[in-house]
PDB file of C-alpha atoms in Angstrom:
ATOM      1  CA  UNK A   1     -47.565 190.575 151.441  1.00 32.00           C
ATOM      2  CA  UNK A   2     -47.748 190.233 155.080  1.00 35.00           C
ATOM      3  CA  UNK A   3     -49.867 193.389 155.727  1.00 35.00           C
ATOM      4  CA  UNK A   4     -53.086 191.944 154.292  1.00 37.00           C
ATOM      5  CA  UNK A   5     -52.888 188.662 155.777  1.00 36.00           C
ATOM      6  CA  UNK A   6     -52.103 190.243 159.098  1.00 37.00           C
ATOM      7  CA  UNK A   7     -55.040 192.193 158.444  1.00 38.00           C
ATOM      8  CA  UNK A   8     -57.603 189.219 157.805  1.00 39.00           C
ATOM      9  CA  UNK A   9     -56.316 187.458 160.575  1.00 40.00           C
ATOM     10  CA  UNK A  10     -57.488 189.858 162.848  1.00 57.00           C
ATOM     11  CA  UNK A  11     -61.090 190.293 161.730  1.00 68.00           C
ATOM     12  CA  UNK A  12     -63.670 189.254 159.483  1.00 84.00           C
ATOM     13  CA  UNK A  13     -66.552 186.338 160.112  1.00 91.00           C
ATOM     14  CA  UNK A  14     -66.053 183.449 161.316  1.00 93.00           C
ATOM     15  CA  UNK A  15     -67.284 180.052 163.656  1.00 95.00           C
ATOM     16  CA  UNK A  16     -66.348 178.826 167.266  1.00 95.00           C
ATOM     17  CA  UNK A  17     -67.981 176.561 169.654  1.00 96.00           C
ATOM     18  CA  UNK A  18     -66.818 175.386 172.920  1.00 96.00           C
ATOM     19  CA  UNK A  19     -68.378 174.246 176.704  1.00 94.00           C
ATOM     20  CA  UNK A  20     -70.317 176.661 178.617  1.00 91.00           C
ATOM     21  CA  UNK A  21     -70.357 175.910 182.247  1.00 86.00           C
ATOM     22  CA  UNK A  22     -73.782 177.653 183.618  1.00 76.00           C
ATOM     23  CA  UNK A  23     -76.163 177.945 186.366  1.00 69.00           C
ATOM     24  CA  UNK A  24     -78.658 180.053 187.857  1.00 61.00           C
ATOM     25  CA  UNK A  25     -78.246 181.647 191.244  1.00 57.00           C
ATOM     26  CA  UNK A  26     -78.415 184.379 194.087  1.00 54.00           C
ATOM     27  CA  UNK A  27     -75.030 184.541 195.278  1.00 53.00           C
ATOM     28  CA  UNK A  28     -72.880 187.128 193.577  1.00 47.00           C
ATOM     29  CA  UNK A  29     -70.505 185.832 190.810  1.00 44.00           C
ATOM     30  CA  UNK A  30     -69.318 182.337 191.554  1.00 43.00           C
ATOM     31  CA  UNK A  31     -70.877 179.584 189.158  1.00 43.00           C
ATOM     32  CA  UNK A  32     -71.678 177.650 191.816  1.00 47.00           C
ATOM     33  CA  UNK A  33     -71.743 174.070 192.600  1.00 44.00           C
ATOM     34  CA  UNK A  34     -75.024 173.210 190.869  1.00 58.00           C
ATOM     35  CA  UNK A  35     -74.141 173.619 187.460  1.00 65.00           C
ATOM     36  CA  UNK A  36     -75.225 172.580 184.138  1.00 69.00           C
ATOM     37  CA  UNK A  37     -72.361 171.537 181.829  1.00 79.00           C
ATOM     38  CA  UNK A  38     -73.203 171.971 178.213  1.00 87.00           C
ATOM     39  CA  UNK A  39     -71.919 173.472 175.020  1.00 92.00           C
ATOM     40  CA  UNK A  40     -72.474 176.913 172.909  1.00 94.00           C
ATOM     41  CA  UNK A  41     -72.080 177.295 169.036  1.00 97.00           C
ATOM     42  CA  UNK A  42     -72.632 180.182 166.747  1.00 97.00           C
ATOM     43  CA  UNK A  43     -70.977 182.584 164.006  1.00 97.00           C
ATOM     44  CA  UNK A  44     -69.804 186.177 164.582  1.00 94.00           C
ATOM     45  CA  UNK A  45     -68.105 188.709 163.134  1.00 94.00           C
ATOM     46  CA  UNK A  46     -65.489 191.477 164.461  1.00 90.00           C
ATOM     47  CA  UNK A  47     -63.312 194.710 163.196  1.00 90.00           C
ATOM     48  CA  UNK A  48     -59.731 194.569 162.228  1.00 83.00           C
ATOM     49  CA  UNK A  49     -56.953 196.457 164.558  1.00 86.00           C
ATOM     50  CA  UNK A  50     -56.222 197.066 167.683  1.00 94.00           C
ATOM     51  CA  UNK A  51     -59.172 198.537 168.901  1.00 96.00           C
ATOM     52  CA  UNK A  52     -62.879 196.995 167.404  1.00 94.00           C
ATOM     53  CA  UNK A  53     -65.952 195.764 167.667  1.00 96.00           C
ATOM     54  CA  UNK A  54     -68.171 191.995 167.762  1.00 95.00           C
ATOM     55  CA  UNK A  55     -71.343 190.946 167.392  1.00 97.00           C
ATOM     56  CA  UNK A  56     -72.323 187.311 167.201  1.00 97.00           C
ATOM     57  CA  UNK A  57     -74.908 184.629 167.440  1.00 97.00           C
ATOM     58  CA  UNK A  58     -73.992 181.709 169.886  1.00 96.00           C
ATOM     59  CA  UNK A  59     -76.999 178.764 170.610  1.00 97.00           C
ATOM     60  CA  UNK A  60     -75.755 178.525 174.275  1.00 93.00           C
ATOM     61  CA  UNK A  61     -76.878 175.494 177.109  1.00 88.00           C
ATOM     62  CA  UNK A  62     -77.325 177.007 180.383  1.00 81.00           C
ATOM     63  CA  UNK A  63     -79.193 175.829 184.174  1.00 74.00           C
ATOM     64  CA  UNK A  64     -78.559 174.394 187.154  1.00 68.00           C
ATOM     65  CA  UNK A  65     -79.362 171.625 189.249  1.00 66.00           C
ATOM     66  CA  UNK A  66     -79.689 171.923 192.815  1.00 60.00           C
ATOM     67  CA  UNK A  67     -79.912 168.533 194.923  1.00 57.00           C
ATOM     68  CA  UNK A  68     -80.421 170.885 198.261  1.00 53.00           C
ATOM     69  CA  UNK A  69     -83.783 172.053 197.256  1.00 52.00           C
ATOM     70  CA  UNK A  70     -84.733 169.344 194.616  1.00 56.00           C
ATOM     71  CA  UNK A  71     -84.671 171.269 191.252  1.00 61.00           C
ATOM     72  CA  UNK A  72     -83.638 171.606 188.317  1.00 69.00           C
ATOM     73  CA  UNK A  73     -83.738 173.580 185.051  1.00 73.00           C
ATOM     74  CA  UNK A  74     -82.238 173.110 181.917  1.00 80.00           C
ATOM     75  CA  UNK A  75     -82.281 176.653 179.871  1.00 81.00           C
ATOM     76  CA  UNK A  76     -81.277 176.622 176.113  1.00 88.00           C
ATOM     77  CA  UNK A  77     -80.602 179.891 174.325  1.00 91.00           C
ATOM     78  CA  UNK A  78     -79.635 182.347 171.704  1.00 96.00           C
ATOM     79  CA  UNK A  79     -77.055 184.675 172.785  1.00 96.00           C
ATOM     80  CA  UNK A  80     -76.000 187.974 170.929  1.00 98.00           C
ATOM     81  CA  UNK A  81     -73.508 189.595 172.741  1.00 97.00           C
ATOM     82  CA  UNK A  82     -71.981 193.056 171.245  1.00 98.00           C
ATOM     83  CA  UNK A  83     -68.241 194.081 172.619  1.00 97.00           C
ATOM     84  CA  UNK A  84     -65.580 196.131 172.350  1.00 97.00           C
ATOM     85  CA  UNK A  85     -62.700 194.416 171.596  1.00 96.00           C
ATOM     86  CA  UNK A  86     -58.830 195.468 171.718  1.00 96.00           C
ATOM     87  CA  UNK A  87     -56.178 193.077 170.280  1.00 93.00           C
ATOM     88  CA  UNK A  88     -52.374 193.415 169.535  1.00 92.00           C
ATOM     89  CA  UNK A  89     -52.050 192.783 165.652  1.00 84.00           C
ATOM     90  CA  UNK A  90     -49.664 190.402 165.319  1.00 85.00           C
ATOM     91  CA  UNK A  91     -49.714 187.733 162.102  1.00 84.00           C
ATOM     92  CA  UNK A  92     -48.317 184.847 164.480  1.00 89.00           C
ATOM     93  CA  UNK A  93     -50.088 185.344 168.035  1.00 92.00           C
ATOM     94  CA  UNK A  94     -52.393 187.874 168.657  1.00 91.00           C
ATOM     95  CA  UNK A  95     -54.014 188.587 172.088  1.00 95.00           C
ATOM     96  CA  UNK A  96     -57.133 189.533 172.617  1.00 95.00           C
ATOM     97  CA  UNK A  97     -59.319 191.187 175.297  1.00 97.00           C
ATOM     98  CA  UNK A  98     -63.187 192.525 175.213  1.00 97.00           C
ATOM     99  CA  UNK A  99     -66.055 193.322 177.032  1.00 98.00           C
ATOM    100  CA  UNK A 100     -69.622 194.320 176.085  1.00 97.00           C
ATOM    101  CA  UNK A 101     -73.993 193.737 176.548  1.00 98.00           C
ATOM    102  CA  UNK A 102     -75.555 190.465 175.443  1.00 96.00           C
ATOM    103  CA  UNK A 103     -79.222 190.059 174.989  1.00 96.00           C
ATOM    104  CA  UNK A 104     -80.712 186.602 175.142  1.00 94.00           C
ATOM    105  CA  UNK A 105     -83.918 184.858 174.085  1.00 95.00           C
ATOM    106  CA  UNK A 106     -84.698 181.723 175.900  1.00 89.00           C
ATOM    107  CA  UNK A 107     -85.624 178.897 173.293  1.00 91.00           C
ATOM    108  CA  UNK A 108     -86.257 176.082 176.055  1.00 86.00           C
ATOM    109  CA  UNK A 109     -86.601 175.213 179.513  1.00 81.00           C
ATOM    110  CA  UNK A 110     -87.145 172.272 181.002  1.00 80.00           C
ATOM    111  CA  UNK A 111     -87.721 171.466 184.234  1.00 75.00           C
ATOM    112  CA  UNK A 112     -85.739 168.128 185.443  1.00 66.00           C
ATOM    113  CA  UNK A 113     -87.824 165.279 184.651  1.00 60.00           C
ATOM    114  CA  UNK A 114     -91.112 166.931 184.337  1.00 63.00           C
ATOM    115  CA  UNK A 115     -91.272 168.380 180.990  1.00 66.00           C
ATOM    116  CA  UNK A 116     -91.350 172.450 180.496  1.00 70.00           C
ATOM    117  CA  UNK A 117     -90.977 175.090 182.935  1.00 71.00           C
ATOM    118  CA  UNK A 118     -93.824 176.570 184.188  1.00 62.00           C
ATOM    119  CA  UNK A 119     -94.232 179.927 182.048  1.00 61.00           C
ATOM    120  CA  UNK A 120     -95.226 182.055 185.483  1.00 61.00           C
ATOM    121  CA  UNK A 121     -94.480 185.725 183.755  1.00 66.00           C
ATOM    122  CA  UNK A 122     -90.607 184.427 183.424  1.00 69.00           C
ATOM    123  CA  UNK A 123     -88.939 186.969 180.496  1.00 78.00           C
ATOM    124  CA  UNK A 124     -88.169 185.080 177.442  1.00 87.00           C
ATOM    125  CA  UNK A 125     -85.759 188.102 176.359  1.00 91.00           C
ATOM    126  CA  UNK A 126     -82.855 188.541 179.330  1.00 89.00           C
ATOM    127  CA  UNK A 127     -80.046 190.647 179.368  1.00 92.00           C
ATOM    128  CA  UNK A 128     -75.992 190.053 180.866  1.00 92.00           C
ATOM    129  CA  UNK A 129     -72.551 191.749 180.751  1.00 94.00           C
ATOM    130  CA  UNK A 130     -69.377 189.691 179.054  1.00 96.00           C
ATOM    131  CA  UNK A 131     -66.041 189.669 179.311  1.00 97.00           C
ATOM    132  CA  UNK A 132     -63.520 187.662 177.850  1.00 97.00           C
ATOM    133  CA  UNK A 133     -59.637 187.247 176.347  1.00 97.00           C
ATOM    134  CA  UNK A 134     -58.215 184.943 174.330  1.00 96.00           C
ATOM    135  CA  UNK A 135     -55.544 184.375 171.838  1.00 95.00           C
ATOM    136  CA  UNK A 136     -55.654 184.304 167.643  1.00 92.00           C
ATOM    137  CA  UNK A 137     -53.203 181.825 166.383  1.00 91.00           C
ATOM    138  CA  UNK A 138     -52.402 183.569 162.589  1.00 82.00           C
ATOM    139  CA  UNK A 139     -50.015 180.663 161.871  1.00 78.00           C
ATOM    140  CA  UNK A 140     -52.646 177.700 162.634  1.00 82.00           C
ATOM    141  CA  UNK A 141     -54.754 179.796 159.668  1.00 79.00           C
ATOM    142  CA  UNK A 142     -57.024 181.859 162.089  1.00 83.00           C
ATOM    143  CA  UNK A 143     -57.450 179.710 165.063  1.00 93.00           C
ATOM    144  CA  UNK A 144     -58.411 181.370 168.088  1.00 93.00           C
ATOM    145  CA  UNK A 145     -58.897 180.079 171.646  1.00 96.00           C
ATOM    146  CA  UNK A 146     -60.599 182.606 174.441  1.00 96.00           C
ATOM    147  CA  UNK A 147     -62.457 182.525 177.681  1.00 97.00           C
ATOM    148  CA  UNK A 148     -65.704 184.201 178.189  1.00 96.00           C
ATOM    149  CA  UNK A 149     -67.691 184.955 181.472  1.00 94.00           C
ATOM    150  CA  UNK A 150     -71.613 185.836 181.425  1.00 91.00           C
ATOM    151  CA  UNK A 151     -72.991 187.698 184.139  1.00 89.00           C
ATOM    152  CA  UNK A 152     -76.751 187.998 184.156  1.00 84.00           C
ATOM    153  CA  UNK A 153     -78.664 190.701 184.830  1.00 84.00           C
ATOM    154  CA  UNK A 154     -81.838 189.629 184.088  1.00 76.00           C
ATOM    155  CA  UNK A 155     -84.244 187.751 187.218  1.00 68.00           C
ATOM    156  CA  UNK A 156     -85.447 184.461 185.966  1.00 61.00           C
ATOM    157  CA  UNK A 157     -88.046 184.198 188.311  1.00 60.00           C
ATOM    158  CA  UNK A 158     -88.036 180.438 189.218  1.00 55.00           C
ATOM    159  CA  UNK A 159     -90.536 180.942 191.768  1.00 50.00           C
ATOM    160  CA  UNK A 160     -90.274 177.155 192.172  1.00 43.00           C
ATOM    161  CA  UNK A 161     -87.212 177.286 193.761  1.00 44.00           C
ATOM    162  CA  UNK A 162     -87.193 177.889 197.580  1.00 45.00           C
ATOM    163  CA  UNK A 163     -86.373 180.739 197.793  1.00 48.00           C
ATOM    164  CA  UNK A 164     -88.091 184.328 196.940  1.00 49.00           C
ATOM    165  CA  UNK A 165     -84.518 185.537 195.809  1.00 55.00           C
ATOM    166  CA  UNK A 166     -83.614 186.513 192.561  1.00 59.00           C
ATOM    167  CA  UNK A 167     -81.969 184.246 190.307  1.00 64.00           C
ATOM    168  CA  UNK A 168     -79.838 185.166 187.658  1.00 72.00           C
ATOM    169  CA  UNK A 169     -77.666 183.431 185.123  1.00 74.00           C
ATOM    170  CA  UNK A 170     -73.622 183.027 185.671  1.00 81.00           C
ATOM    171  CA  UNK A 171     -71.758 181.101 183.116  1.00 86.00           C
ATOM    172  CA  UNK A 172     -67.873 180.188 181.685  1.00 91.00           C
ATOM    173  CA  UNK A 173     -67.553 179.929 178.033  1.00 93.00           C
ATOM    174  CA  UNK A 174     -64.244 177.862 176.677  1.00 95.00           C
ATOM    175  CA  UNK A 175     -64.466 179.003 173.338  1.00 96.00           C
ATOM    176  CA  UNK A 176     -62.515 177.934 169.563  1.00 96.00           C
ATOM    177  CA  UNK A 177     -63.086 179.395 166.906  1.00 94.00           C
ATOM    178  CA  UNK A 178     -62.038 179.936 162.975  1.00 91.00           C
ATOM    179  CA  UNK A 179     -61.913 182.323 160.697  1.00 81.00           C
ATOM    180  CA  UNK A 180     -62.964 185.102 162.971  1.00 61.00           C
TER     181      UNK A 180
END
């Protein structure tokens, strides 16, 4: 009787939702200290065992604000980020580890105060790398807590920021979720 619950526990569909620290920057992969606080939501599903796969949908705040050159952005988007994911099976605890692409499309921006971002050729579609761990509690019925860091690849091109550099998106996920 154990086996199959053991089993579910580890994969299957599910929701989580959490913060999502974010900005937008030039400088490697600290978040920064112009950040834009928010929170990310979605559904997903993932493989049973120790070794697997995940694919989800997450509506994810993102931006920065940056008091040094007076701007700010607020970014809003859909994230679907695909991993590999390795677990230890366990029906009580069960750690968790994975890494993978994520594509995502940009459903707003706003620009401070002023209303929308000036469109200015900026992709709509961009592209990161993830990485995250986390732990599945089996005996709170599928609970799972995790950590997840976005590193963008993708320039933004926020030409209106002073500098010709290219900014990219960094963020921290704190992420619970059920069922999954």
């Amino acid at each position: 009787a154990a086996m199959p619950a053991t089993t579910s526990a580890q994969g299957g569909i599910g929701i989580k939702g959490g913060l999502s620290y974010g900005t937008a920057n030039n400088n490697g992969v600290d978040p920064g200290a112009t950040q834009r606080s928010g929170f990310a939501i979605g559904i997903g599903a993932s493989s049973s065992g120790m070794i697997g796969f995940g694919i989800e949908g997450l509506y994810a705040q993102r931006g920065f604000t940056s008091p040094i050159v007076g701007a700010s952005r607020r970014l809003d988007y859909i994230d679907v980020p695909v991993y590999l994911r390795v677990a230890l099976p366990n029906p009580l605890v069960a750690p968790f580890a994975y890494i993978g692409p994520q594509a995502s499309y940009e459903l707003n921006c706003a620009n401070g105060g002023s209303g929308n971002c000036p469109d200015s050729g900026r992709p709509k579609l961009t592209y990161a790398g993830v990485i995250g761990a986390g732990v599945r509690l089996g005996a709170l019925g599928g609970l799972s807590v995790e950590g997840r860091y976005v590193y963008g690849l993708s320039d933004l091109n926020m030409n209106t920021v002073q500098s010709s550099s290219s900014y990219k998106t960094r963020s921290l996920l704190l992420l619970t979720g059920f069922g999954m």
